[in-house]
Amino acid sequence: MIKAVYSELESPDGVTRRLSVKGHANYAPAGQDIVCAGASILMQALVWMTADRAGVESAASDGPDGPRVSVTAGPGAEGPEVAGGFALVKAGLALLAERYPDHLRFADTSRRGEAGMVDLQLFARREKERERPAKGPALSRAQARQAAAAGTLHPQRGQ
């Protein structure tokens, strides 16, 4: 299983971001593992996007639990490439974890982690909708309440 962890450490100098991914997905034989390929390309993209940034360190190693790649951006490593890169890779890993929960686990341990996470239940509902006809938009209860309060969503008959 691949284990991915994102963390932030706040200090008077700013925020240090760290994303670490390690392990094997074991979804399919070597060379055919789409989960490993997805996680690998996401981390490679982050390394590439932040490669020339001062204050960013990347490390890769091979250990007993499989490969490990980590990217750490210190307080001086600000900018759209750094923040956007981490946000994109976090979202990609979260989606992989939702789709392949037996092969990849993702944890965002930052204070903003829960607020910034993708509504993964939205995708789970879409999978279920493929099995039965849709009765309306796939919204969370909170989203439906907000839409109804704004007047953009009207309850359908029979619900």
PDB file of N, CA, C and O in Angstrom, residues 25-86:
ATOM      1  N   ALA A  25       1.787   0.170  -4.318  1.00  0.00           N
ATOM      2  CA  ALA A  25       0.332   0.038  -4.335  1.00  0.00           C
ATOM      3  C   ALA A  25      -0.095  -1.428  -4.409  1.00  0.00           C
ATOM      4  O   ALA A  25      -1.101  -1.817  -3.833  1.00  0.00           O
ATOM      5  N   ASN A  26       0.655  -2.237  -5.149  1.00  0.00           N
ATOM      6  CA  ASN A  26       0.304  -3.643  -5.366  1.00  0.00           C
ATOM      7  C   ASN A  26      -1.081  -3.815  -5.975  1.00  0.00           C
ATOM      8  O   ASN A  26      -1.799  -4.755  -5.670  1.00  0.00           O
ATOM      9  N   TYR A  27      -1.455  -2.898  -6.853  1.00  0.00           N
ATOM     10  CA  TYR A  27      -2.730  -2.980  -7.557  1.00  0.00           C
ATOM     11  C   TYR A  27      -2.642  -3.964  -8.713  1.00  0.00           C
ATOM     12  O   TYR A  27      -3.594  -4.685  -9.004  1.00  0.00           O
ATOM     13  N   ALA A  28      -1.489  -3.973  -9.375  1.00  0.00           N
ATOM     14  CA  ALA A  28      -1.271  -4.834 -10.543  1.00  0.00           C
ATOM     15  C   ALA A  28       0.215  -5.189 -10.601  1.00  0.00           C
ATOM     16  O   ALA A  28       1.015  -4.614  -9.865  1.00  0.00           O
ATOM     17  N   PRO A  29       0.591  -6.113 -11.473  1.00  0.00           N
ATOM     18  CA  PRO A  29       2.013  -6.453 -11.606  1.00  0.00           C
ATOM     19  C   PRO A  29       2.853  -5.234 -11.979  1.00  0.00           C
ATOM     20  O   PRO A  29       2.355  -4.275 -12.574  1.00  0.00           O
ATOM     21  N   ALA A  30       4.131  -5.309 -11.655  1.00  0.00           N
ATOM     22  CA  ALA A  30       5.057  -4.224 -11.985  1.00  0.00           C
ATOM     23  C   ALA A  30       4.951  -3.875 -13.461  1.00  0.00           C
ATOM     24  O   ALA A  30       4.846  -4.754 -14.313  1.00  0.00           O
ATOM     25  N   GLY A  31       4.944  -2.603 -13.748  1.00  0.00           N
ATOM     26  CA  GLY A  31       4.817  -2.136 -15.118  1.00  0.00           C
ATOM     27  C   GLY A  31       3.386  -1.966 -15.583  1.00  0.00           C
ATOM     28  O   GLY A  31       3.142  -1.400 -16.637  1.00  0.00           O
ATOM     29  N   GLN A  32       2.419  -2.451 -14.780  1.00  0.00           N
ATOM     30  CA  GLN A  32       1.008  -2.342 -15.141  1.00  0.00           C
ATOM     31  C   GLN A  32       0.190  -1.687 -14.036  1.00  0.00           C
ATOM     32  O   GLN A  32      -1.025  -1.614 -14.126  1.00  0.00           O
ATOM     33  N   ASP A  33       0.853  -1.219 -12.998  1.00  0.00           N
ATOM     34  CA  ASP A  33       0.169  -0.701 -11.810  1.00  0.00           C
ATOM     35  C   ASP A  33      -0.222   0.762 -12.009  1.00  0.00           C
ATOM     36  O   ASP A  33       0.602   1.663 -11.880  1.00  0.00           O
ATOM     37  N   ILE A  34      -1.497   1.000 -12.321  1.00  0.00           N
ATOM     38  CA  ILE A  34      -1.965   2.359 -12.587  1.00  0.00           C
ATOM     39  C   ILE A  34      -1.988   3.221 -11.334  1.00  0.00           C
ATOM     40  O   ILE A  34      -1.858   4.438 -11.426  1.00  0.00           O
ATOM     41  N   VAL A  35      -2.133   2.617 -10.165  1.00  0.00           N
ATOM     42  CA  VAL A  35      -2.134   3.400  -8.922  1.00  0.00           C
ATOM     43  C   VAL A  35      -0.724   3.922  -8.649  1.00  0.00           C
ATOM     44  O   VAL A  35      -0.538   5.107  -8.347  1.00  0.00           O
ATOM     45  N   CYS A  36       0.270   3.061  -8.785  1.00  0.00           N
ATOM     46  CA  CYS A  36       1.668   3.493  -8.617  1.00  0.00           C
ATOM     47  C   CYS A  36       2.010   4.557  -9.661  1.00  0.00           C
ATOM     48  O   CYS A  36       2.664   5.554  -9.344  1.00  0.00           O
ATOM     49  N   ALA A  37       1.575   4.337 -10.880  1.00  0.00           N
ATOM     50  CA  ALA A  37       1.871   5.297 -11.942  1.00  0.00           C
ATOM     51  C   ALA A  37       1.260   6.660 -11.630  1.00  0.00           C
ATOM     52  O   ALA A  37       1.911   7.694 -11.800  1.00  0.00           O
ATOM     53  N   GLY A  38       0.026   6.662 -11.163  1.00  0.00           N
ATOM     54  CA  GLY A  38      -0.639   7.926 -10.822  1.00  0.00           C
ATOM     55  C   GLY A  38       0.076   8.669  -9.709  1.00  0.00           C
ATOM     56  O   GLY A  38       0.351   9.867  -9.814  1.00  0.00           O
ATOM     57  N   ALA A  39       0.384   7.965  -8.623  1.00  0.00           N
ATOM     58  CA  ALA A  39       1.075   8.596  -7.492  1.00  0.00           C
ATOM     59  C   ALA A  39       2.468   9.062  -7.908  1.00  0.00           C
ATOM     60  O   ALA A  39       2.907  10.154  -7.531  1.00  0.00           O
ATOM     61  N   SER A  40       3.143   8.259  -8.706  1.00  0.00           N
ATOM     62  CA  SER A  40       4.492   8.611  -9.154  1.00  0.00           C
ATOM     63  C   SER A  40       4.503   9.870 -10.009  1.00  0.00           C
ATOM     64  O   SER A  40       5.320  10.763  -9.803  1.00  0.00           O
ATOM     65  N   ILE A  41       3.589   9.958 -10.963  1.00  0.00           N
ATOM     66  CA  ILE A  41       3.589  11.120 -11.849  1.00  0.00           C
ATOM     67  C   ILE A  41       3.179  12.378 -11.100  1.00  0.00           C
ATOM     68  O   ILE A  41       3.681  13.472 -11.382  1.00  0.00           O
ATOM     69  N   LEU A  42       2.288  12.254 -10.131  1.00  0.00           N
ATOM     70  CA  LEU A  42       1.920  13.419  -9.323  1.00  0.00           C
ATOM     71  C   LEU A  42       3.128  13.943  -8.557  1.00  0.00           C
ATOM     72  O   LEU A  42       3.405  15.149  -8.549  1.00  0.00           O
ATOM     73  N   MET A  43       3.876  13.040  -7.930  1.00  0.00           N
ATOM     74  CA  MET A  43       5.047  13.478  -7.164  1.00  0.00           C
ATOM     75  C   MET A  43       6.144  13.995  -8.090  1.00  0.00           C
ATOM     76  O   MET A  43       6.823  14.973  -7.766  1.00  0.00           O
ATOM     77  N   GLN A  44       6.318  13.368  -9.249  1.00  0.00           N
ATOM     78  CA  GLN A  44       7.310  13.873 -10.200  1.00  0.00           C
ATOM     79  C   GLN A  44       6.949  15.282 -10.666  1.00  0.00           C
ATOM     80  O   GLN A  44       7.828  16.136 -10.841  1.00  0.00           O
ATOM     81  N   ALA A  45       5.669  15.533 -10.866  1.00  0.00           N
ATOM     82  CA  ALA A  45       5.228  16.869 -11.273  1.00  0.00           C
ATOM     83  C   ALA A  45       5.549  17.891 -10.185  1.00  0.00           C
ATOM     84  O   ALA A  45       6.016  18.995 -10.483  1.00  0.00           O
ATOM     85  N   LEU A  46       5.323  17.531  -8.929  1.00  0.00           N
ATOM     86  CA  LEU A  46       5.629  18.452  -7.832  1.00  0.00           C
ATOM     87  C   LEU A  46       7.127  18.726  -7.755  1.00  0.00           C
ATOM     88  O   LEU A  46       7.543  19.876  -7.585  1.00  0.00           O
ATOM     89  N   VAL A  47       7.924  17.692  -7.892  1.00  0.00           N
ATOM     90  CA  VAL A  47       9.380  17.874  -7.878  1.00  0.00           C
ATOM     91  C   VAL A  47       9.785  18.796  -9.023  1.00  0.00           C
ATOM     92  O   VAL A  47      10.566  19.740  -8.835  1.00  0.00           O
ATOM     93  N   TRP A  48       9.254  18.574 -10.209  1.00  0.00           N
ATOM     94  CA  TRP A  48       9.600  19.384 -11.368  1.00  0.00           C
ATOM     95  C   TRP A  48       9.160  20.830 -11.193  1.00  0.00           C
ATOM     96  O   TRP A  48       9.901  21.762 -11.494  1.00  0.00           O
ATOM     97  N   MET A  49       7.925  21.050 -10.691  1.00  0.00           N
ATOM     98  CA  MET A  49       7.400  22.407 -10.524  1.00  0.00           C
ATOM     99  C   MET A  49       8.195  23.221  -9.516  1.00  0.00           C
ATOM    100  O   MET A  49       8.240  24.441  -9.601  1.00  0.00           O
ATOM    101  N   THR A  50       8.793  22.564  -8.547  1.00  0.00           N
ATOM    102  CA  THR A  50       9.482  23.269  -7.471  1.00  0.00           C
ATOM    103  C   THR A  50      11.003  23.120  -7.542  1.00  0.00           C
ATOM    104  O   THR A  50      11.706  23.574  -6.645  1.00  0.00           O
ATOM    105  N   ALA A  51      11.518  22.523  -8.598  1.00  0.00           N
ATOM    106  CA  ALA A  51      12.933  22.165  -8.683  1.00  0.00           C
ATOM    107  C   ALA A  51      13.882  23.344  -8.525  1.00  0.00           C
ATOM    108  O   ALA A  51      14.909  23.222  -7.876  1.00  0.00           O
ATOM    109  N   ASP A  52      13.598  24.475  -9.095  1.00  0.00           N
ATOM    110  CA  ASP A  52      14.523  25.605  -9.055  1.00  0.00           C
ATOM    111  C   ASP A  52      14.183  26.625  -7.976  1.00  0.00           C
ATOM    112  O   ASP A  52      14.724  27.723  -7.979  1.00  0.00           O
ATOM    113  N   ARG A  53      13.312  26.264  -7.074  1.00  0.00           N
ATOM    114  CA  ARG A  53      12.891  27.178  -6.020  1.00  0.00           C
ATOM    115  C   ARG A  53      13.822  27.104  -4.828  1.00  0.00           C
ATOM    116  O   ARG A  53      14.106  26.014  -4.319  1.00  0.00           O
ATOM    117  N   ALA A  54      14.263  28.264  -4.369  1.00  0.00           N
ATOM    118  CA  ALA A  54      15.057  28.314  -3.138  1.00  0.00           C
ATOM    119  C   ALA A  54      14.159  27.897  -1.980  1.00  0.00           C
ATOM    120  O   ALA A  54      12.974  28.246  -1.932  1.00  0.00           O
ATOM    121  N   GLY A  55      14.687  27.138  -1.071  1.00  0.00           N
ATOM    122  CA  GLY A  55      13.927  26.713   0.100  1.00  0.00           C
ATOM    123  C   GLY A  55      13.116  25.446  -0.092  1.00  0.00           C
ATOM    124  O   GLY A  55      12.361  25.054   0.792  1.00  0.00           O
ATOM    125  N   VAL A  56      13.242  24.804  -1.251  1.00  0.00           N
ATOM    126  CA  VAL A  56      12.524  23.554  -1.507  1.00  0.00           C
ATOM    127  C   VAL A  56      13.542  22.428  -1.622  1.00  0.00           C
ATOM    128  O   VAL A  56      14.529  22.541  -2.338  1.00  0.00           O
ATOM    129  N   GLU A  57      13.271  21.355  -0.895  1.00  0.00           N
ATOM    130  CA  GLU A  57      14.140  20.177  -0.948  1.00  0.00           C
ATOM    131  C   GLU A  57      13.307  18.967  -1.353  1.00  0.00           C
ATOM    132  O   GLU A  57      12.214  18.763  -0.841  1.00  0.00           O
ATOM    133  N   SER A  58      13.857  18.175  -2.243  1.00  0.00           N
ATOM    134  CA  SER A  58      13.220  16.929  -2.666  1.00  0.00           C
ATOM    135  C   SER A  58      14.166  15.789  -2.358  1.00  0.00           C
ATOM    136  O   SER A  58      15.381  15.938  -2.486  1.00  0.00           O
ATOM    137  N   ALA A  59      13.600  14.659  -1.960  1.00  0.00           N
ATOM    138  CA  ALA A  59      14.418  13.487  -1.653  1.00  0.00           C
ATOM    139  C   ALA A  59      13.708  12.240  -2.161  1.00  0.00           C
ATOM    140  O   ALA A  59      12.486  12.152  -2.116  1.00  0.00           O
ATOM    141  N   ALA A  60      14.492  11.296  -2.635  1.00  0.00           N
ATOM    142  CA  ALA A  60      13.962  10.015  -3.080  1.00  0.00           C
ATOM    143  C   ALA A  60      14.889   8.927  -2.571  1.00  0.00           C
ATOM    144  O   ALA A  60      16.110   9.082  -2.567  1.00  0.00           O
ATOM    145  N   SER A  61      14.289   7.839  -2.101  1.00  0.00           N
ATOM    146  CA  SER A  61      15.086   6.713  -1.623  1.00  0.00           C
ATOM    147  C   SER A  61      14.290   5.438  -1.811  1.00  0.00           C
ATOM    148  O   SER A  61      13.088   5.471  -2.060  1.00  0.00           O
ATOM    149  N   ASP A  62      14.981   4.324  -1.673  1.00  0.00           N
ATOM    150  CA  ASP A  62      14.326   3.028  -1.751  1.00  0.00           C
ATOM    151  C   ASP A  62      14.548   2.341  -0.418  1.00  0.00           C
ATOM    152  O   ASP A  62      15.691   2.171   0.013  1.00  0.00           O
ATOM    153  N   GLY A  63      13.464   1.992   0.253  1.00  0.00           N
ATOM    154  CA  GLY A  63      13.573   1.377   1.568  1.00  0.00           C
ATOM    155  C   GLY A  63      12.899   0.033   1.609  1.00  0.00           C
ATOM    156  O   GLY A  63      12.412  -0.469   0.592  1.00  0.00           O
ATOM    157  N   PRO A  64      12.836  -0.557   2.793  1.00  0.00           N
ATOM    158  CA  PRO A  64      12.240  -1.888   2.927  1.00  0.00           C
ATOM    159  C   PRO A  64      10.752  -1.928   2.563  1.00  0.00           C
ATOM    160  O   PRO A  64      10.250  -2.962   2.135  1.00  0.00           O
ATOM    161  N   ASP A  65      10.059  -0.786   2.706  1.00  0.00           N
ATOM    162  CA  ASP A  65       8.634  -0.725   2.369  1.00  0.00           C
ATOM    163  C   ASP A  65       8.396  -0.220   0.956  1.00  0.00           C
ATOM    164  O   ASP A  65       7.262   0.028   0.577  1.00  0.00           O
ATOM    165  N   GLY A  66       9.468  -0.040   0.184  1.00  0.00           N
ATOM    166  CA  GLY A  66       9.328   0.447  -1.174  1.00  0.00           C
ATOM    167  C   GLY A  66       9.900   1.831  -1.329  1.00  0.00           C
ATOM    168  O   GLY A  66      10.543   2.362  -0.420  1.00  0.00           O
ATOM    169  N   PRO A  67       9.680   2.433  -2.481  1.00  0.00           N
ATOM    170  CA  PRO A  67      10.237   3.751  -2.743  1.00  0.00           C
ATOM    171  C   PRO A  67       9.598   4.819  -1.856  1.00  0.00           C
ATOM    172  O   PRO A  67       8.471   4.670  -1.400  1.00  0.00           O
ATOM    173  N   ARG A  68      10.356   5.890  -1.651  1.00  0.00           N
ATOM    174  CA  ARG A  68       9.866   7.017  -0.854  1.00  0.00           C
ATOM    175  C   ARG A  68      10.304   8.302  -1.542  1.00  0.00           C
ATOM    176  O   ARG A  68      11.477   8.447  -1.896  1.00  0.00           O
ATOM    177  N   VAL A  69       9.369   9.212  -1.725  1.00  0.00           N
ATOM    178  CA  VAL A  69       9.654  10.524  -2.306  1.00  0.00           C
ATOM    179  C   VAL A  69       9.031  11.559  -1.384  1.00  0.00           C
ATOM    180  O   VAL A  69       7.882  11.416  -0.963  1.00  0.00           O
ATOM    181  N   SER A  70       9.812  12.589  -1.070  1.00  0.00           N
ATOM    182  CA  SER A  70       9.270  13.670  -0.250  1.00  0.00           C
ATOM    183  C   SER A  70       9.713  15.001  -0.813  1.00  0.00           C
ATOM    184  O   SER A  70      10.796  15.124  -1.387  1.00  0.00           O
ATOM    185  N   VAL A  71       8.845  15.978  -0.667  1.00  0.00           N
ATOM    186  CA  VAL A  71       9.132  17.346  -1.068  1.00  0.00           C
ATOM    187  C   VAL A  71       8.805  18.226   0.134  1.00  0.00           C
ATOM    188  O   VAL A  71       7.709  18.154   0.687  1.00  0.00           O
ATOM    189  N   THR A  72       9.774  19.052   0.522  1.00  0.00           N
ATOM    190  CA  THR A  72       9.610  19.960   1.652  1.00  0.00           C
ATOM    191  C   THR A  72       9.881  21.375   1.171  1.00  0.00           C
ATOM    192  O   THR A  72      10.935  21.640   0.579  1.00  0.00           O
ATOM    193  N   ALA A  73       8.936  22.272   1.412  1.00  0.00           N
ATOM    194  CA  ALA A  73       9.075  23.675   1.042  1.00  0.00           C
ATOM    195  C   ALA A  73       9.074  24.505   2.315  1.00  0.00           C
ATOM    196  O   ALA A  73       8.089  24.543   3.045  1.00  0.00           O
ATOM    197  N   GLY A  74      10.200  25.154   2.585  1.00  0.00           N
ATOM    198  CA  GLY A  74      10.337  25.984   3.778  1.00  0.00           C
ATOM    199  C   GLY A  74       9.602  27.300   3.648  1.00  0.00           C
ATOM    200  O   GLY A  74       9.033  27.624   2.601  1.00  0.00           O
ATOM    201  N   PRO A  75       9.621  28.117   4.717  1.00  0.00           N
ATOM    202  CA  PRO A  75       8.890  29.386   4.731  1.00  0.00           C
ATOM    203  C   PRO A  75       9.264  30.347   3.609  1.00  0.00           C
ATOM    204  O   PRO A  75       8.441  31.114   3.147  1.00  0.00           O
ATOM    205  N   GLY A  76      10.495  30.300   3.128  1.00  0.00           N
ATOM    206  CA  GLY A  76      10.909  31.205   2.061  1.00  0.00           C
ATOM    207  C   GLY A  76      10.474  30.763   0.679  1.00  0.00           C
ATOM    208  O   GLY A  76      10.617  31.498  -0.286  1.00  0.00           O
ATOM    209  N   ALA A  77       9.927  29.588   0.551  1.00  0.00           N
ATOM    210  CA  ALA A  77       9.553  29.031  -0.756  1.00  0.00           C
ATOM    211  C   ALA A  77       8.084  29.305  -1.049  1.00  0.00           C
ATOM    212  O   ALA A  77       7.265  28.407  -1.088  1.00  0.00           O
ATOM    213  N   GLU A  78       7.761  30.553  -1.245  1.00  0.00           N
ATOM    214  CA  GLU A  78       6.379  30.917  -1.543  1.00  0.00           C
ATOM    215  C   GLU A  78       6.245  31.172  -3.032  1.00  0.00           C
ATOM    216  O   GLU A  78       7.231  31.303  -3.751  1.00  0.00           O
ATOM    217  N   GLY A  79       5.040  31.280  -3.480  1.00  0.00           N
ATOM    218  CA  GLY A  79       4.779  31.564  -4.883  1.00  0.00           C
ATOM    219  C   GLY A  79       3.734  30.630  -5.427  1.00  0.00           C
ATOM    220  O   GLY A  79       3.424  29.591  -4.829  1.00  0.00           O
ATOM    221  N   PRO A  80       3.172  30.984  -6.585  1.00  0.00           N
ATOM    222  CA  PRO A  80       2.087  30.173  -7.143  1.00  0.00           C
ATOM    223  C   PRO A  80       2.514  28.766  -7.530  1.00  0.00           C
ATOM    224  O   PRO A  80       1.720  27.836  -7.418  1.00  0.00           O
ATOM    225  N   GLU A  81       3.761  28.591  -7.969  1.00  0.00           N
ATOM    226  CA  GLU A  81       4.201  27.250  -8.345  1.00  0.00           C
ATOM    227  C   GLU A  81       4.251  26.331  -7.131  1.00  0.00           C
ATOM    228  O   GLU A  81       3.898  25.161  -7.212  1.00  0.00           O
ATOM    229  N   VAL A  82       4.694  26.858  -6.010  1.00  0.00           N
ATOM    230  CA  VAL A  82       4.813  26.043  -4.803  1.00  0.00           C
ATOM    231  C   VAL A  82       3.426  25.736  -4.241  1.00  0.00           C
ATOM    232  O   VAL A  82       3.053  24.575  -4.075  1.00  0.00           O
ATOM    233  N   ALA A  83       2.659  26.765  -3.959  1.00  0.00           N
ATOM    234  CA  ALA A  83       1.327  26.556  -3.373  1.00  0.00           C
ATOM    235  C   ALA A  83       0.429  25.770  -4.326  1.00  0.00           C
ATOM    236  O   ALA A  83      -0.257  24.828  -3.919  1.00  0.00           O
ATOM    237  N   GLY A  84       0.433  26.144  -5.604  1.00  0.00           N
ATOM    238  CA  GLY A  84      -0.401  25.450  -6.582  1.00  0.00           C
ATOM    239  C   GLY A  84       0.036  24.017  -6.806  1.00  0.00           C
ATOM    240  O   GLY A  84      -0.790  23.121  -6.969  1.00  0.00           O
ATOM    241  N   GLY A  85       1.345  23.792  -6.811  1.00  0.00           N
ATOM    242  CA  GLY A  85       1.859  22.437  -6.984  1.00  0.00           C
ATOM    243  C   GLY A  85       1.422  21.522  -5.853  1.00  0.00           C
ATOM    244  O   GLY A  85       0.938  20.413  -6.090  1.00  0.00           O
ATOM    245  N   PHE A  86       1.577  21.993  -4.621  1.00  0.00           N
ATOM    246  CA  PHE A  86       1.161  21.185  -3.482  1.00  0.00           C
ATOM    247  C   PHE A  86      -0.354  20.949  -3.522  1.00  0.00           C
ATOM    248  O   PHE A  86      -0.818  19.830  -3.269  1.00  0.00           O
TER     249      PHE A  86
END
